[in-house]
PDB file of C-alpha atoms in Angstrom:
ATOM      1  CA  MET A 269      12.526  13.053  24.198  1.00 38.00           C
ATOM      2  CA  SER A 270       9.726  10.147  24.167  1.00 47.00           C
ATOM      3  CA  SER A 271       9.454   6.903  24.943  1.00 68.00           C
ATOM      4  CA  ASP A 272       9.161   6.278  20.993  1.00 75.00           C
ATOM      5  CA  ASN A 273      12.661   8.137  20.639  1.00 77.00           C
ATOM      6  CA  GLU A 274      14.537   6.570  23.161  1.00 89.00           C
ATOM      7  CA  ILE A 275      13.835   3.073  21.826  1.00 94.00           C
ATOM      8  CA  PHE A 276      14.667   3.737  18.888  1.00 96.00           C
ATOM      9  CA  SER A 277      17.808   6.900  19.189  1.00 95.00           C
ATOM     10  CA  ARG A 278      20.974   4.665  18.237  1.00 96.00           C
ATOM     11  CA  ALA A 279      18.904   3.622  15.218  1.00 96.00           C
ATOM     12  CA  ARG A 280      17.804   6.867  14.201  1.00 96.00           C
ATOM     13  CA  LEU A 281      21.710   8.190  13.719  1.00 96.00           C
ATOM     14  CA  LEU A 282      22.186   5.687  11.783  1.00 96.00           C
ATOM     15  CA  PHE A 283      18.884   6.117   9.063  1.00 97.00           C
ATOM     16  CA  GLY A 284      17.582   9.371   9.516  1.00 96.00           C
ATOM     17  CA  ASP A 285      14.055  10.324  10.598  1.00 96.00           C
ATOM     18  CA  GLU A 286      13.065   9.655   6.993  1.00 96.00           C
ATOM     19  CA  GLY A 287      15.168   6.383   7.200  1.00 96.00           C
ATOM     20  CA  MET A 288      12.736   5.723  10.755  1.00 97.00           C
ATOM     21  CA  ARG A 289       9.608   6.807   9.089  1.00 96.00           C
ATOM     22  CA  ARG A 290      10.117   4.100   6.100  1.00 97.00           C
ATOM     23  CA  LEU A 291      10.501   1.166   8.881  1.00 98.00           C
ATOM     24  CA  SER A 292       7.564   2.362  10.840  1.00 97.00           C
ATOM     25  CA  ASP A 293       5.536   2.265   7.235  1.00 98.00           C
ATOM     26  CA  ILE A 294       6.357  -1.095   6.191  1.00 98.00           C
ATOM     27  CA  LYS A 295       4.466  -4.120   6.299  1.00 98.00           C
ATOM     28  CA  VAL A 296       6.032  -7.563   6.869  1.00 98.00           C
ATOM     29  CA  ILE A 297       4.883 -11.454   7.349  1.00 98.00           C
ATOM     30  CA  LEU A 298       6.988 -13.270   8.719  1.00 99.00           C
ATOM     31  CA  PHE A 299       6.618 -17.247   8.299  1.00 98.00           C
ATOM     32  CA  GLY A 300       8.378 -19.409  10.657  1.00 98.00           C
ATOM     33  CA  VAL A 301       9.050 -18.228  14.120  1.00 98.00           C
ATOM     34  CA  GLY A 302      11.209 -20.830  15.334  1.00 97.00           C
ATOM     35  CA  GLY A 303      15.200 -20.249  15.531  1.00 97.00           C
ATOM     36  CA  VAL A 304      15.706 -18.269  12.623  1.00 98.00           C
ATOM     37  CA  GLY A 305      12.378 -17.218  12.216  1.00 98.00           C
ATOM     38  CA  SER A 306      11.633 -16.083  15.493  1.00 98.00           C
ATOM     39  CA  TRP A 307      15.413 -13.885  16.095  1.00 98.00           C
ATOM     40  CA  CYS A 308      14.455 -11.812  12.600  1.00 98.00           C
ATOM     41  CA  ALA A 309      11.511 -11.076  14.606  1.00 98.00           C
ATOM     42  CA  GLU A 310      13.451  -9.824  17.579  1.00 98.00           C
ATOM     43  CA  ALA A 311      15.720  -7.423  15.556  1.00 98.00           C
ATOM     44  CA  LEU A 312      13.197  -5.730  12.563  1.00 98.00           C
ATOM     45  CA  ILE A 313      11.684  -4.539  15.588  1.00 98.00           C
ATOM     46  CA  ARG A 314      14.017  -3.455  17.938  1.00 98.00           C
ATOM     47  CA  SER A 315      15.115  -2.057  14.765  1.00 98.00           C
ATOM     48  CA  GLY A 316      12.122   0.025  14.411  1.00 97.00           C
ATOM     49  CA  VAL A 317       9.492  -1.372  12.165  1.00 98.00           C
ATOM     50  CA  ARG A 318       5.968  -1.575  13.257  1.00 98.00           C
ATOM     51  CA  HIS A 319       4.158  -3.573  11.137  1.00 98.00           C
ATOM     52  CA  LEU A 320       4.152  -7.305  11.725  1.00 98.00           C
ATOM     53  CA  THR A 321       2.476 -10.067  11.350  1.00 98.00           C
ATOM     54  CA  ILE A 322       4.133 -13.339  12.090  1.00 98.00           C
ATOM     55  CA  VAL A 323       2.406 -17.326  11.569  1.00 98.00           C
ATOM     56  CA  ASP A 324       3.146 -20.775  13.014  1.00 98.00           C
ATOM     57  CA  CYS A 325       1.102 -23.400  14.083  1.00 97.00           C
ATOM     58  CA  ASP A 326       3.815 -24.721  16.558  1.00 97.00           C
ATOM     59  CA  THR A 327       3.969 -24.750  20.657  1.00 98.00           C
ATOM     60  CA  VAL A 328       6.867 -24.094  22.210  1.00 98.00           C
ATOM     61  CA  CYS A 329       8.526 -27.390  23.637  1.00 97.00           C
ATOM     62  CA  LEU A 330      11.414 -28.024  25.787  1.00 96.00           C
ATOM     63  CA  SER A 331      13.710 -29.091  23.227  1.00 95.00           C
ATOM     64  CA  ASN A 332      13.428 -25.672  21.617  1.00 96.00           C
ATOM     65  CA  ILE A 333      14.700 -23.923  23.964  1.00 97.00           C
ATOM     66  CA  ASN A 334      18.082 -23.835  23.180  1.00 96.00           C
ATOM     67  CA  ARG A 335      18.014 -21.825  19.864  1.00 97.00           C
ATOM     68  CA  GLN A 336      14.225 -20.258  19.884  1.00 97.00           C
ATOM     69  CA  LEU A 337      14.307 -16.507  21.308  1.00 97.00           C
ATOM     70  CA  MET A 338      11.057 -17.081  23.048  1.00 98.00           C
ATOM     71  CA  ALA A 339      11.314 -20.296  24.076  1.00 97.00           C
ATOM     72  CA  VAL A 340      12.149 -20.772  28.011  1.00 98.00           C
ATOM     73  CA  HIS A 341      10.321 -22.496  31.002  1.00 98.00           C
ATOM     74  CA  SER A 342       7.734 -20.336  31.518  1.00 98.00           C
ATOM     75  CA  THR A 343       5.969 -20.167  27.815  1.00 98.00           C
ATOM     76  CA  VAL A 344       6.518 -24.267  27.057  1.00 98.00           C
ATOM     77  CA  GLY A 345       2.673 -25.610  26.069  1.00 98.00           C
ATOM     78  CA  MET A 346       2.358 -22.243  25.104  1.00 98.00           C
ATOM     79  CA  PRO A 347       1.747 -21.369  20.460  1.00 98.00           C
ATOM     80  CA  LYS A 348       4.795 -19.738  19.826  1.00 98.00           C
ATOM     81  CA  VAL A 349       3.100 -16.896  18.400  1.00 98.00           C
ATOM     82  CA  ALA A 350       1.809 -15.446  21.149  1.00 98.00           C
ATOM     83  CA  ALA A 351       4.503 -16.624  23.955  1.00 98.00           C
ATOM     84  CA  LEU A 352       6.511 -14.083  21.082  1.00 98.00           C
ATOM     85  CA  LYS A 353       3.718 -11.351  20.527  1.00 98.00           C
ATOM     86  CA  ALA A 354       4.713 -10.378  24.036  1.00 98.00           C
ATOM     87  CA  ARG A 355       8.340 -10.328  23.976  1.00 98.00           C
ATOM     88  CA  LEU A 356       7.593  -7.844  21.259  1.00 98.00           C
ATOM     89  CA  LEU A 357       5.258  -5.637  22.850  1.00 98.00           C
ATOM     90  CA  ASP A 358       7.333  -5.883  25.803  1.00 97.00           C
ATOM     91  CA  ILE A 359       9.893  -4.231  23.178  1.00 97.00           C
ATOM     92  CA  ASN A 360       7.432  -1.668  21.313  1.00 97.00           C
ATOM     93  CA  PRO A 361       4.047  -1.706  23.249  1.00 96.00           C
ATOM     94  CA  LEU A 362       3.201   0.526  19.918  1.00 96.00           C
ATOM     95  CA  ALA A 363       4.437  -1.657  17.600  1.00 98.00           C
ATOM     96  CA  ASN A 364       1.698  -3.328  15.584  1.00 98.00           C
ATOM     97  CA  ILE A 365       1.906  -7.350  15.610  1.00 98.00           C
ATOM     98  CA  ASN A 366      -0.305  -9.986  14.299  1.00 98.00           C
ATOM     99  CA  ALA A 367       0.281 -13.340  15.306  1.00 98.00           C
ATOM    100  CA  LEU A 368      -1.633 -16.193  13.606  1.00 98.00           C
ATOM    101  CA  ARG A 369      -1.307 -19.435  14.703  1.00 98.00           C
ATOM    102  CA  LYS A 370      -1.807 -21.796  11.332  1.00 97.00           C
ATOM    103  CA  VAL A 371       0.266 -23.406   9.268  1.00 97.00           C
ATOM    104  CA  PHE A 372       1.056 -21.724   5.462  1.00 98.00           C
ATOM    105  CA  ASN A 373       0.104 -24.353   2.736  1.00 98.00           C
ATOM    106  CA  VAL A 374      -1.880 -24.893  -0.244  1.00 97.00           C
ATOM    107  CA  GLU A 375      -5.327 -24.557   1.218  1.00 97.00           C
ATOM    108  CA  SER A 376      -4.555 -21.845   3.577  1.00 98.00           C
ATOM    109  CA  ALA A 377      -2.428 -19.887   1.303  1.00 98.00           C
ATOM    110  CA  GLU A 378      -5.213 -17.608  -0.178  1.00 97.00           C
ATOM    111  CA  SER A 379      -6.462 -16.762   3.264  1.00 97.00           C
ATOM    112  CA  PHE A 380      -2.505 -14.379   4.220  1.00 98.00           C
ATOM    113  CA  ASN A 381      -3.732 -12.129   1.154  1.00 97.00           C
ATOM    114  CA  LEU A 382       0.408 -11.734   0.294  1.00 98.00           C
ATOM    115  CA  GLU A 383      -0.076  -8.774  -2.022  1.00 98.00           C
ATOM    116  CA  SER A 384      -0.661  -6.693   0.988  1.00 98.00           C
ATOM    117  CA  TYR A 385       2.148  -6.379   1.909  1.00 98.00           C
ATOM    118  CA  ASP A 386       5.823  -5.288   1.159  1.00 98.00           C
ATOM    119  CA  TYR A 387       8.116  -7.472   2.825  1.00 98.00           C
ATOM    120  CA  ILE A 388       7.518 -11.447   2.918  1.00 98.00           C
ATOM    121  CA  ILE A 389      10.224 -13.436   4.969  1.00 98.00           C
ATOM    122  CA  ASP A 390      10.283 -17.717   4.461  1.00 98.00           C
ATOM    123  CA  ALA A 391      11.808 -19.167   7.645  1.00 98.00           C
ATOM    124  CA  ILE A 392       9.484 -22.044   6.399  1.00 98.00           C
ATOM    125  CA  ASP A 393      10.476 -26.287   7.297  1.00 94.00           C
ATOM    126  CA  SER A 394       8.610 -27.482   5.114  1.00 95.00           C
ATOM    127  CA  LEU A 395      10.041 -27.793   1.426  1.00 97.00           C
ATOM    128  CA  ALA A 396       6.902 -28.121  -0.327  1.00 97.00           C
ATOM    129  CA  ASP A 397       4.990 -25.138   1.842  1.00 98.00           C
ATOM    130  CA  LYS A 398       8.137 -23.511   1.541  1.00 98.00           C
ATOM    131  CA  ALA A 399       8.499 -23.914  -2.291  1.00 98.00           C
ATOM    132  CA  LEU A 400       4.483 -22.788  -2.996  1.00 98.00           C
ATOM    133  CA  LEU A 401       5.772 -19.636  -0.659  1.00 98.00           C
ATOM    134  CA  ILE A 402       8.009 -18.806  -2.609  1.00 98.00           C
ATOM    135  CA  LEU A 403       6.173 -18.710  -5.721  1.00 98.00           C
ATOM    136  CA  LEU A 404       3.194 -17.139  -5.162  1.00 98.00           C
ATOM    137  CA  GLY A 405       5.479 -14.904  -2.848  1.00 98.00           C
ATOM    138  CA  THR A 406       8.015 -13.656  -6.338  1.00 98.00           C
ATOM    139  CA  ARG A 407       4.415 -12.553  -8.078  1.00 98.00           C
ATOM    140  CA  THR A 408       3.510 -10.121  -5.144  1.00 98.00           C
ATOM    141  CA  LYS A 409       4.840  -6.521  -5.500  1.00 97.00           C
ATOM    142  CA  ALA A 410       6.639  -7.658  -2.226  1.00 98.00           C
ATOM    143  CA  HIS A 411      10.024  -8.378  -1.647  1.00 98.00           C
ATOM    144  CA  LEU A 412      10.586 -11.678  -0.569  1.00 98.00           C
ATOM    145  CA  PHE A 413      13.461 -12.894   1.727  1.00 98.00           C
ATOM    146  CA  SER A 414      13.946 -16.793   2.569  1.00 98.00           C
ATOM    147  CA  SER A 415      16.240 -18.801   4.965  1.00 98.00           C
ATOM    148  CA  MET A 416      17.795 -22.176   3.762  1.00 98.00           C
ATOM    149  CA  GLY A 417      18.808 -24.915   6.054  1.00 96.00           C
ATOM    150  CA  ALA A 418      20.304 -23.458   9.579  1.00 97.00           C
ATOM    151  CA  ALA A 419      20.918 -27.098  11.058  1.00 96.00           C
ATOM    152  CA  LEU A 420      23.392 -28.768  11.221  1.00 96.00           C
ATOM    153  CA  LYS A 421      25.858 -26.159  11.253  1.00 97.00           C
ATOM    154  CA  LEU A 422      28.527 -24.650  13.397  1.00 97.00           C
ATOM    155  CA  ASP A 423      30.509 -22.298  11.487  1.00 98.00           C
ATOM    156  CA  PRO A 424      29.077 -18.750  11.759  1.00 98.00           C
ATOM    157  CA  GLU A 425      31.625 -17.354   8.782  1.00 98.00           C
ATOM    158  CA  ARG A 426      30.161 -19.771   6.833  1.00 98.00           C
ATOM    159  CA  ILE A 427      26.965 -18.091   6.676  1.00 98.00           C
ATOM    160  CA  HIS A 428      26.418 -15.633   3.298  1.00 98.00           C
ATOM    161  CA  ILE A 429      23.703 -14.126   1.323  1.00 98.00           C
ATOM    162  CA  THR A 430      22.847 -14.568  -2.345  1.00 98.00           C
ATOM    163  CA  GLU A 431      19.946 -15.190  -5.082  1.00 98.00           C
ATOM    164  CA  LEU A 432      18.644 -18.751  -4.784  1.00 98.00           C
ATOM    165  CA  TRP A 433      19.855 -20.495  -8.388  1.00 97.00           C
ATOM    166  CA  LYS A 434      23.310 -19.281  -7.044  1.00 98.00           C
ATOM    167  CA  VAL A 435      23.407 -20.817  -3.484  1.00 98.00           C
ATOM    168  CA  LYS A 436      25.813 -23.787  -3.389  1.00 96.00           C
ATOM    169  CA  GLY A 437      26.631 -26.177  -0.906  1.00 96.00           C
ATOM    170  CA  CYS A 438      22.982 -26.434   0.639  1.00 97.00           C
ATOM    171  CA  PRO A 439      20.556 -29.488   0.813  1.00 96.00           C
ATOM    172  CA  LEU A 440      17.421 -27.463   1.226  1.00 97.00           C
ATOM    173  CA  ALA A 441      17.932 -25.304  -1.546  1.00 98.00           C
ATOM    174  CA  ARG A 442      19.242 -27.600  -4.268  1.00 98.00           C
ATOM    175  CA  ALA A 443      15.719 -29.632  -3.358  1.00 98.00           C
ATOM    176  CA  LEU A 444      13.980 -26.573  -3.752  1.00 98.00           C
ATOM    177  CA  ARG A 445      15.661 -25.956  -6.986  1.00 98.00           C
ATOM    178  CA  GLN A 446      14.898 -29.610  -8.715  1.00 98.00           C
ATOM    179  CA  ARG A 447      11.205 -29.112  -7.353  1.00 98.00           C
ATOM    180  CA  PHE A 448      10.837 -26.341 -10.039  1.00 98.00           C
ATOM    181  CA  LYS A 449      12.761 -28.052 -12.592  1.00 98.00           C
ATOM    182  CA  LYS A 450      10.655 -30.910 -12.044  1.00 98.00           C
ATOM    183  CA  ARG A 451       6.880 -29.549 -11.981  1.00 97.00           C
ATOM    184  CA  GLY A 452       7.915 -26.602 -14.415  1.00 97.00           C
ATOM    185  CA  GLU A 453       7.165 -24.160 -12.318  1.00 97.00           C
ATOM    186  CA  TYR A 454       9.552 -21.134 -11.708  1.00 98.00           C
ATOM    187  CA  PRO A 455       9.821 -18.008  -8.579  1.00 98.00           C
ATOM    188  CA  ALA A 456       8.556 -15.124 -10.937  1.00 98.00           C
ATOM    189  CA  LYS A 457      11.839 -13.083 -10.249  1.00 98.00           C
ATOM    190  CA  LYS A 458      14.945 -13.535  -8.674  1.00 97.00           C
ATOM    191  CA  PHE A 459      14.922 -13.330  -4.519  1.00 98.00           C
ATOM    192  CA  LYS A 460      18.226 -13.502  -1.495  1.00 98.00           C
ATOM    193  CA  CYS A 461      18.714 -16.634   0.236  1.00 98.00           C
ATOM    194  CA  VAL A 462      20.338 -16.711   3.837  1.00 98.00           C
ATOM    195  CA  TYR A 463      22.669 -19.965   4.023  1.00 98.00           C
ATOM    196  CA  SER A 464      25.917 -22.016   5.103  1.00 98.00           C
ATOM    197  CA  ASP A 465      27.654 -24.128   2.830  1.00 97.00           C
ATOM    198  CA  GLU A 466      28.489 -26.536   5.858  1.00 97.00           C
ATOM    199  CA  LEU A 467      26.902 -29.426   6.455  1.00 91.00           C
ATOM    200  CA  VAL A 468      28.142 -31.277   9.485  1.00 95.00           C
ATOM    201  CA  ALA A 469      27.129 -35.180  10.677  1.00 93.00           C
ATOM    202  CA  ASN A 470      25.112 -35.889  13.642  1.00 94.00           C
ATOM    203  CA  LYS A 471      26.647 -37.707  16.116  1.00 92.00           C
ATOM    204  CA  CYS A 472      23.724 -39.480  17.470  1.00 89.00           C
ATOM    205  CA  GLU A 473      20.025 -39.935  17.540  1.00 82.00           C
ATOM    206  CA  LEU A 474      16.998 -39.019  18.777  1.00 73.00           C
ATOM    207  CA  THR A 475      15.283 -42.219  20.489  1.00 58.00           C
ATOM    208  CA  GLU A 476      12.035 -40.817  20.466  1.00 55.00           C
ATOM    209  CA  PRO A 477      10.117 -37.197  19.264  1.00 56.00           C
ATOM    210  CA  ASP A 478      11.304 -34.466  21.420  1.00 55.00           C
ATOM    211  CA  ASP A 479       8.862 -32.432  20.348  1.00 59.00           C
ATOM    212  CA  ASN A 480       5.314 -31.265  17.986  1.00 57.00           C
ATOM    213  CA  SER A 481       7.320 -30.449  14.244  1.00 55.00           C
ATOM    214  CA  GLY A 482       6.175 -34.236  13.337  1.00 54.00           C
ATOM    215  CA  LYS A 483       9.847 -34.647  11.400  1.00 56.00           C
ATOM    216  CA  THR A 484      10.266 -38.018  10.812  1.00 56.00           C
ATOM    217  CA  ARG A 485      14.465 -36.893  11.479  1.00 75.00           C
ATOM    218  CA  VAL A 486      15.542 -34.455  13.778  1.00 88.00           C
ATOM    219  CA  ASN A 487      19.130 -32.402  12.626  1.00 93.00           C
ATOM    220  CA  GLY A 488      20.756 -31.064  15.445  1.00 95.00           C
ATOM    221  CA  SER A 489      21.115 -26.635  15.553  1.00 96.00           C
ATOM    222  CA  LEU A 490      22.729 -23.876  17.655  1.00 97.00           C
ATOM    223  CA  MET A 491      22.056 -20.676  18.047  1.00 97.00           C
ATOM    224  CA  HIS A 492      24.694 -19.058  17.390  1.00 98.00           C
ATOM    225  CA  ILE A 493      24.331 -20.102  13.664  1.00 98.00           C
ATOM    226  CA  THR A 494      19.953 -19.567  13.681  1.00 98.00           C
ATOM    227  CA  SER A 495      19.876 -15.894  15.723  1.00 98.00           C
ATOM    228  CA  ILE A 496      22.417 -15.528  12.815  1.00 98.00           C
ATOM    229  CA  PHE A 497      20.294 -16.513   9.681  1.00 98.00           C
ATOM    230  CA  GLY A 498      17.218 -14.590  11.202  1.00 98.00           C
ATOM    231  CA  ALA A 499      19.223 -11.539  11.792  1.00 98.00           C
ATOM    232  CA  MET A 500      20.692 -11.934   8.805  1.00 98.00           C
ATOM    233  CA  LEU A 501      17.012 -11.872   7.263  1.00 98.00           C
ATOM    234  CA  ALA A 502      16.842  -8.263   9.047  1.00 98.00           C
ATOM    235  CA  SER A 503      19.198  -7.426   7.626  1.00 98.00           C
ATOM    236  CA  LEU A 504      17.472  -7.404   4.072  1.00 98.00           C
ATOM    237  CA  VAL A 505      14.728  -5.898   5.595  1.00 98.00           C
ATOM    238  CA  ILE A 506      15.662  -2.542   6.849  1.00 98.00           C
ATOM    239  CA  ARG A 507      19.092  -2.098   4.173  1.00 97.00           C
ATOM    240  CA  SER A 508      15.864  -2.541   1.282  1.00 97.00           C
ATOM    241  CA  ALA A 509      13.611  -0.240   3.697  1.00 97.00           C
ATOM    242  CA  THR A 510      15.866   2.370   4.556  1.00 96.00           C
ATOM    243  CA  THR A 511      18.059   2.972   1.571  1.00 88.00           C
ATOM    244  CA  ASP A 512      17.769   2.759  -2.045  1.00 63.00           C
ATOM    245  CA  GLN A 513      20.348   0.224  -2.537  1.00 58.00           C
ATOM    246  CA  SER A 514      18.738  -2.994  -4.561  1.00 54.00           C
ATOM    247  CA  VAL A 515      18.850  -6.197  -1.958  1.00 53.00           C
ATOM    248  CA  GLY A 516      16.139  -8.007  -3.019  1.00 47.00           C
TER     249      GLY A 516
END
């Protein structure tokens, strides 16, 4: 038995040879490899996805360590995509990991060639960039799956999956819908989101920025929530690729 077969022997029991072939053939692009996206990437690679492009412009900082997969003291200061790529290749050296240290925005959008992918995963924080990715991604043949806000959450039992216009209790989803309505531009097709309807309050405020996000307000977030968001995004890709079930 080859090393590759051993790595995925448990997955093959669930998917069969055809399912594993499908996973190894699909092309996935993931935007944002922070608290949600990093765990999504690992779940995809550990399940047999071989062709994965990861996109993020940030570097690892100390405040990432509590919730981001590749964030440890030895990676502080490294580009997030570089640190994550090294880990993913340590899991499966045969994987094709394309690490792009870039930001997705109106200026760079065309450079990503979204049409060339089977799956587009949105784990972007910026409202404007997130909305743009959703608009452009839903115009392609690809399946698009999106993460709503994972900060200010404590209870994993309140994490769900549904279509954007059915999401309840999530300020980010509400802001996206309002933006689409105000501008008169709407996603070209329905897509599934991972979200939570929980909203807890910060119990204190940061006195000074502790990361490189550039955010004017920083909200508390924890690994046991962000990792579940990431795993659920990965599950949407995995189920779609290996079964005839429509999840997107």
